[in-house]
C-alpha cells in the first residue's frame, strides 16, 4: 500500500456537497506541481455518515444550500476532529446573509464550538507560500458579488494549538473551480493558498 | 515380716535415690544450658526471639539449624551471618520463594516506574508502596511486570511470605525528540502523539525538495539535545551520517515503516526490509484498525546482533540492536496514523502509548543518582544464600529447645512420683 495523500470531499445529506466539482482536481494539481507530497491523482468523495471518512484526516466541504449534519455525520466529523483531523468548510455563496453561512454557523457551533477569527499571522499563511496579509481575496469578493464584503479573516475552531475546523466566507470554491490546465492563463496561481491549507493539515 | 519391712525400706531408699538422681540430672541440665549447648534450632516465627538467646549464652552453639517458610528479615539474616562468623555452623532449610524486585524509571516526560518482579510461575505477586497495596497479579513464566505512574518510598513485592523491597535508585533526564519525515499523515500524527504524551518534539518535515517545515532547531543532531531520533521514511536518508554518529555517541534511533529500506541506513538497521504485507494479506478480520491490521514492511535477514521484539505470524515486525553506545529500533508498521484515526474507541491513547513506549525503549536518558535508601532487600533468597549458603536438605539439628523443655517436664514428673511414692510408703507403715 502506497501511503499517499488523498484529497477528500465530504458528502453530506442536507445540501449540494458537489457544487464545486473541479476544485479537488485543481488542488491536487497544485500540490503535485509545487510540493513533493505524494498525492493521489484523483480525489475521493466520502459520505460523512460512513466511518470510512476517518481514513481521510482532511475533509473539504462546500455548498450553497442549508448545511445540516445528520446524527451519524455529526458523530463522525466530531471524532475526526477530536482525533487530529481537520475540516475545511467554504461558503460557496460568499454571503454571510445566505442560507449556507447561517446554517453552517449553527451546525459548527452545535457540533464543535463557535467559530472565532484566525489571526492573519497564523502559520497557515506561511507554512508553504507566504501570505503576509492573511487569506488572499477572491475575485468574487473584489467584484462585489455575494455579500459585497472582503472578508479579512478566516474563522476556526481550534483543538489545542492546531486548527480543527477552518471556515471560509471567501468562496474559494468558486475561485478554484476551474480546470487545472487553465492555470496557464493566470499571472498568479490563485490555488496557492489551497496548497497552504493542505500542507498545514499534513504537518501541524 | 522383717523381710517385708526390709524390702519396703529398700524400695523407699531406691525412690529417694532416684529423686536425688533426678534432681541432680535437672540441675546438670539447667547448668548445661549456659555451658554446653551444641545444637539449637528454630523456625521462622521464633527466629526473632531465638537469636538473642543464642547470642547471649556463654558458649556459642556449634550448630544453628533454622527452618524457614519465609525469608528472614535483613536484620535476622545479618545476625545469623554474624553468628556464623563467630564460629557457629548455621544451616537453613525450608521453602523460601525465589523472588526479586527491580525498579527502573520510565524514560518518558510523564515519568513513572517500571517494576519487574521475579517470582515462581503462577505465584500471586502483590505490589505495594509505603501508602498501601498498588496491584496484585499472578506471575506468568518467570515473573510479573508493573508500570506504576507514581509510588511513594520503598516498593515491596510479596510472594508467599517473602517480601522483596526496592526503591528507585536514579531518575532520568528527558531530552527532546527529533522526528524526520515527509509531509504526510504519518509525520503529523506521530508528532501529535508524542507531543500529547508530553515529549518536546522537533520536527524536520520535507514538503518539497529543498523545502521543509521545521519545528525547533533541527540542524544539529546531538545527544546533548535529543533523546531519540525517529525516522519515518526515506527522507531521513540525507542525514543518515549524522544519525549514525548520533547513535554511536549513545543516542536512540527508531527506523519506522519504510525508512529502513533506504540503503543509507544499512549500517544502522536491524535487518533488511521485505515485501510489504497489507492488512488483507495478513488475513486480518474487518473492523476497526489495530496495530495488527496495519500494513507491515517485515524485517528480513536480521543482523546477528539484532533481537526480534515483535512478530506477526512468521514475520518479524520489530527488532532492535545496539549501535556502539546507542540503540536502534526498527519496526515495519506502515501508516500507524490509520490506527489512531480509524481504530476503536481508545485508538488515540493506544497509538500514543505505543509510540511513547517505542521511544522509551531506545531513548538516551542520562541518569541522576538519587539518595540511597537503606531499607531495601531486592532479592531476599539470593541474599540469604550469599550470607548462609544454599539450603540444606532438611533441618539437621535434633533436639533443640522444645525437646529440652519436654525432657525437663518428664524429669519433674519422675521426681514427683518418686518423692510422693517414698513419702506415701513411709506414712503407710507408720514412720514419719
GROMACS .gro file of C-alpha atoms in nm, chain A residues 1-2 12 16 32 41 43 45 48-49 51 54 64 88 115 123 127 140 148-149 167 170 175 186 191 200 204:
model
   27
    1UNK     CA    1   0.000   0.000   0.000
    2UNK     CA    2   0.138   0.335  -0.102
   12UNK     CA    3  -2.339   1.535   0.342
   16UNK     CA    4  -2.523   2.032  -0.263
   32UNK     CA    5   0.177   1.794  -0.728
   41UNK     CA    6  -0.405   1.174  -0.882
   43UNK     CA    7  -0.965   1.270  -0.506
   45UNK     CA    8  -1.578   1.177  -0.217
   48UNK     CA    9  -1.971   1.184   0.628
   49UNK     CA   10  -2.208   0.925   0.770
   51UNK     CA   11  -1.677   0.570   0.930
   54UNK     CA   12  -1.187   0.866   0.930
   64UNK     CA   13  -2.496   2.670  -0.140
   88UNK     CA   14  -1.223   2.287   0.570
  115UNK     CA   15  -1.604   2.992   1.532
  123UNK     CA   16   0.119   2.956   1.046
  127UNK     CA   17   0.369   2.713   0.608
  140UNK     CA   18  -1.590   3.727  -0.613
  148UNK     CA   19  -2.024   4.257  -0.119
  149UNK     CA   20  -1.763   4.220   0.153
  167UNK     CA   21  -1.426   2.808   0.782
  170UNK     CA   22  -1.449   3.396   0.083
  175UNK     CA   23  -1.229   3.081  -0.713
  186UNK     CA   24  -0.324   3.329  -1.481
  191UNK     CA   25  -0.485   2.796  -0.580
  200UNK     CA   26  -0.078   2.285   0.711
  204UNK     CA   27   0.061   2.055   1.207
   0.00000   0.00000   0.00000
